[in-house]
Each structure stands twice: as structure tokens, then as C-alpha cells.
PDB file of C-alpha atoms in Angstrom:
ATOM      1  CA  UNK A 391      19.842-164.092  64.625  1.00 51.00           C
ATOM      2  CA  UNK A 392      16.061-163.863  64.832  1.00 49.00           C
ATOM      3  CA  UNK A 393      14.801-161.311  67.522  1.00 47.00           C
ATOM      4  CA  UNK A 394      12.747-163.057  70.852  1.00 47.00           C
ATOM      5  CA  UNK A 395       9.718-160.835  71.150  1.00 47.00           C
ATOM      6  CA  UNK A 396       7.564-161.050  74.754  1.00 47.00           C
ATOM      7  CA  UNK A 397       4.897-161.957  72.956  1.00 46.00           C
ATOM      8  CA  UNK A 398       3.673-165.522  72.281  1.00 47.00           C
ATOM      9  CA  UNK A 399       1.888-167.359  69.261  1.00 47.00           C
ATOM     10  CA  UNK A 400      -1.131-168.180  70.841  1.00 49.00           C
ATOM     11  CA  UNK A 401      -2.705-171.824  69.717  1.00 50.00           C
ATOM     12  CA  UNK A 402      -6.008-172.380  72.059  1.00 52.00           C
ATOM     13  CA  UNK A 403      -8.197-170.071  74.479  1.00 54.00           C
ATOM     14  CA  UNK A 404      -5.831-172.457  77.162  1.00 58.00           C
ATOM     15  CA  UNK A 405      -2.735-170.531  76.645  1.00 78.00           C
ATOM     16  CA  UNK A 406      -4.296-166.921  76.940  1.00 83.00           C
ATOM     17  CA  UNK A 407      -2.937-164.642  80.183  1.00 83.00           C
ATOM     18  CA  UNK A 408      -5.399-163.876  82.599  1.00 84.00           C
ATOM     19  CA  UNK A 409      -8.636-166.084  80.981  1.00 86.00           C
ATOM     20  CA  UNK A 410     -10.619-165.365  84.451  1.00 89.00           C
ATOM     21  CA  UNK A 411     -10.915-161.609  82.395  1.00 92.00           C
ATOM     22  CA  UNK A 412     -13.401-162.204  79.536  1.00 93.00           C
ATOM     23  CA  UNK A 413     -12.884-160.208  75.981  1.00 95.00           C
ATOM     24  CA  UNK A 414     -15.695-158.261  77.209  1.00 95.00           C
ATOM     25  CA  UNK A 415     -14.600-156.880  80.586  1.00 95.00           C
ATOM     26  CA  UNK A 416     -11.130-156.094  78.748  1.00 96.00           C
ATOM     27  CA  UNK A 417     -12.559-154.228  76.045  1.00 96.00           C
ATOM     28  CA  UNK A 418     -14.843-152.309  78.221  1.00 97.00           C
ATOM     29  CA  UNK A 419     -11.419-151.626  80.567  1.00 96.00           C
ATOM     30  CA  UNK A 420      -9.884-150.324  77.336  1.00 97.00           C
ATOM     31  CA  UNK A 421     -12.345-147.750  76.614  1.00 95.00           C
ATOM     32  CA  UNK A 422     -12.791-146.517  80.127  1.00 96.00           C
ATOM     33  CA  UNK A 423      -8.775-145.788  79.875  1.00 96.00           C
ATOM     34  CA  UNK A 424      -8.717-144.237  76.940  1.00 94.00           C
ATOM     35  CA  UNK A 425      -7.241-146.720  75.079  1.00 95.00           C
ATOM     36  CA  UNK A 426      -3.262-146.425  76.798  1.00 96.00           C
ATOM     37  CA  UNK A 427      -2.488-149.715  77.115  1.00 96.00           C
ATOM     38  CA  UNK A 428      -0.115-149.604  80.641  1.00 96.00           C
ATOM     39  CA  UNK A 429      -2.951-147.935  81.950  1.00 97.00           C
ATOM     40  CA  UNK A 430      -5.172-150.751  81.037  1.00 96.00           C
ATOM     41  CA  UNK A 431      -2.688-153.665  82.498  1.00 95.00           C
ATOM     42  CA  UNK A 432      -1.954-151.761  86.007  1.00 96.00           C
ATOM     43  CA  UNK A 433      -6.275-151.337  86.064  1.00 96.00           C
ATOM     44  CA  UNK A 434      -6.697-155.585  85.450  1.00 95.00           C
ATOM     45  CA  UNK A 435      -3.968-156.644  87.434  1.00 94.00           C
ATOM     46  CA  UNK A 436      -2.088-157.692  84.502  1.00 94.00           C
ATOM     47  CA  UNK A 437       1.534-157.349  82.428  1.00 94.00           C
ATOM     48  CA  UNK A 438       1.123-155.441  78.963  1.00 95.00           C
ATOM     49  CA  UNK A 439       3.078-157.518  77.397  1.00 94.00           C
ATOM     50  CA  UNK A 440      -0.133-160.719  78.256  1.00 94.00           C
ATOM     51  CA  UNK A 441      -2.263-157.272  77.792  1.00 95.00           C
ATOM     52  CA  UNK A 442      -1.017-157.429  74.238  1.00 94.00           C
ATOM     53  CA  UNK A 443      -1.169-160.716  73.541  1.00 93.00           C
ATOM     54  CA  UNK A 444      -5.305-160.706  74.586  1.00 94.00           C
ATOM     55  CA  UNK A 445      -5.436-158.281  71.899  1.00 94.00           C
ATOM     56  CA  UNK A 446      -3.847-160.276  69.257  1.00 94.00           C
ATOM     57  CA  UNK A 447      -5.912-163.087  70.410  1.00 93.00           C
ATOM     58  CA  UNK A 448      -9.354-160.962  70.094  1.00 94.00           C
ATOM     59  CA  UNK A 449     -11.354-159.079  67.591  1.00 96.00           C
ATOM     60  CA  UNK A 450     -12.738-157.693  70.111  1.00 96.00           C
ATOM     61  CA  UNK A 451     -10.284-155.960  72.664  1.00 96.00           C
ATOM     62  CA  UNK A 452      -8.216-155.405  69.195  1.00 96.00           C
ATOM     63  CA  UNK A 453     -11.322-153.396  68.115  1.00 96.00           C
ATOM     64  CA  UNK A 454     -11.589-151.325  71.184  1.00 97.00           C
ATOM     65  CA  UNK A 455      -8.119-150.526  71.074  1.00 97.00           C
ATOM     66  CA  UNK A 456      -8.724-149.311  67.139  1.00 96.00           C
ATOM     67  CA  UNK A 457     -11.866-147.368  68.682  1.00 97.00           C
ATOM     68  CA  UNK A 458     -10.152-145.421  71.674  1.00 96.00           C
ATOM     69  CA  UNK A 459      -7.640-144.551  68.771  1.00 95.00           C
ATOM     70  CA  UNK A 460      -9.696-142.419  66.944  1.00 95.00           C
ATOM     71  CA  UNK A 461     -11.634-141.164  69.634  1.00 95.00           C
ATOM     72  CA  UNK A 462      -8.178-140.050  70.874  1.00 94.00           C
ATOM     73  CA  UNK A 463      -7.393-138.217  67.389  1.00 91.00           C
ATOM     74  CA  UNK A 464     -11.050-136.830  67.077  1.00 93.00           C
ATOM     75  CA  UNK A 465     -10.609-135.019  70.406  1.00 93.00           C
ATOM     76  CA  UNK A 466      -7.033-133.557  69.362  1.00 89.00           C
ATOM     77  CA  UNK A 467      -8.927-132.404  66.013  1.00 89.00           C
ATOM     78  CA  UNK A 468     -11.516-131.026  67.975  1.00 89.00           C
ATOM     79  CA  UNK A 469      -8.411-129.050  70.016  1.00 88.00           C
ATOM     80  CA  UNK A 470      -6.731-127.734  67.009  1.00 86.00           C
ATOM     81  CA  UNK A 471      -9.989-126.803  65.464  1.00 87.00           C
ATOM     82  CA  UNK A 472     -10.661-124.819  68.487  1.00 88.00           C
ATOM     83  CA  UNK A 473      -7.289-122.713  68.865  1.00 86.00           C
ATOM     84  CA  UNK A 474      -7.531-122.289  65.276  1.00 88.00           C
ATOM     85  CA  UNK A 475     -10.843-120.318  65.270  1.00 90.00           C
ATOM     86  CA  UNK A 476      -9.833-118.726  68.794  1.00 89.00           C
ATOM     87  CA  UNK A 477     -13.064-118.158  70.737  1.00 87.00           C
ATOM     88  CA  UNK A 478     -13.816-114.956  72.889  1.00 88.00           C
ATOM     89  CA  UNK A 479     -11.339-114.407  75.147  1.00 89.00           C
ATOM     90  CA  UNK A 480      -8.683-115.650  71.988  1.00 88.00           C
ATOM     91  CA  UNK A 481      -8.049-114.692  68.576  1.00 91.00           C
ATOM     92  CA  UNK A 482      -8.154-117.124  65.819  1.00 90.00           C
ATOM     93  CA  UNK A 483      -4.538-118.560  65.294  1.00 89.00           C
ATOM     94  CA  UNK A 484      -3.583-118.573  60.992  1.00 90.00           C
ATOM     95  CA  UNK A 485      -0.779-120.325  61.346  1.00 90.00           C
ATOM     96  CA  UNK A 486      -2.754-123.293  63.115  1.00 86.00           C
ATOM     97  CA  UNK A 487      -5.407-122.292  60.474  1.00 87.00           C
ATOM     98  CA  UNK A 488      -2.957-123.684  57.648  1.00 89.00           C
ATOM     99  CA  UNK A 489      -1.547-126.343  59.804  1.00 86.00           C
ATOM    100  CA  UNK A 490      -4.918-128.029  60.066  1.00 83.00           C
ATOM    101  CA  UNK A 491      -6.155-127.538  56.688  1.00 86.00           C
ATOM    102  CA  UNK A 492      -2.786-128.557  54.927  1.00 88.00           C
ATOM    103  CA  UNK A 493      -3.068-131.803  57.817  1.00 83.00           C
ATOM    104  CA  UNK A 494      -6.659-132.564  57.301  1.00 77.00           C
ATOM    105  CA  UNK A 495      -7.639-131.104  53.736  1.00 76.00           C
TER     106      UNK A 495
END
């Protein structure tokens, strides 16, 4: 038996959720929240299931999604990089030291 998923093949701009939000506005909402999609739906009023579904639908909001991603790993590079080499009120950490060249090197 074939599993039901909650979200829809979409065929026309017609069947999209919530088409009074344009691609634009969406992205834009996606980027201001960091790219978590829940957060995203509760900010537009919407479901994230029909959330998803916009994204499938749209280069765009599927690009700002991808974007938020990396900024999102950048920033917890940025962290491990930063405990790693300690600062002045912290030693430098070796064992992150080999964590995050083995992870990144």
C-alpha cells in the first residue's frame, strides 16, 4: 500500500495554498525566520504542510529555503571556529580543534 503524503501534485498557479502571498513576500518571510519552516507558516498565517507545497511549486521560496540553510551552517562554523581558537577570557579547545578540521578539511 502506497503511503498518502499531505502534500499535493500541484498542476496550475490555481491550486497553490494561500496565492494572495506572492513567491516574493514568502521568500523574503523565509529569510527573516531563518529559514525554520513552522516558524515561517505561524508568521503567514498558513499550515506547513501548504508552506511546503509553495516551495515545491517555486524556485524561488525553494531557493531561499536552500539560502537560510547555509547561512544557518556558516554561523555554526563560525561557532566552532570560535571555541576552537578560545579567545581571551578562553583557551583554545584541541579536541574541537580536530573535530573541525577532520569535519571541514
Amino acid at each position: 500500500m502506497k503511503k498518502k503524503t499531505t502534500t499535493a501534485v500541484v498542476e496550475g498557479r490555481e491550486a497553490l495554498p494561500r496565492r494572495d502571498l506572492t513567491d516574493e513576500n514568502i521568500a523574503q518571510m523565509v529569510l527573516e525566520c531563518s529559514g525554520f519552516p513552522s516558524k515561517v507558516a505561524d508568521a503567514l498565517g498558513m499550515s506547513v504542510p501548504d508552506l511546503l507545497v509553495r516551495a515545491k511549486a517555486s524556485r524561488k521560496i525553494g531557493g531561499a529555503f536552500m539560502e537560510a540553510r547555509q547561512r544557518q551552517v556558516d554561523f555554526m562554523k563560525m561557532a566552532a571556529m570560535k571555541v576552537a581558537l578560545g579567545d581571551k577570557m578562553t583557551p583554545p579547545d584541541p579536541t574541537m580543534m580536530r573535530w573541525f578540521i577532520n569535519k571541514y578539511e
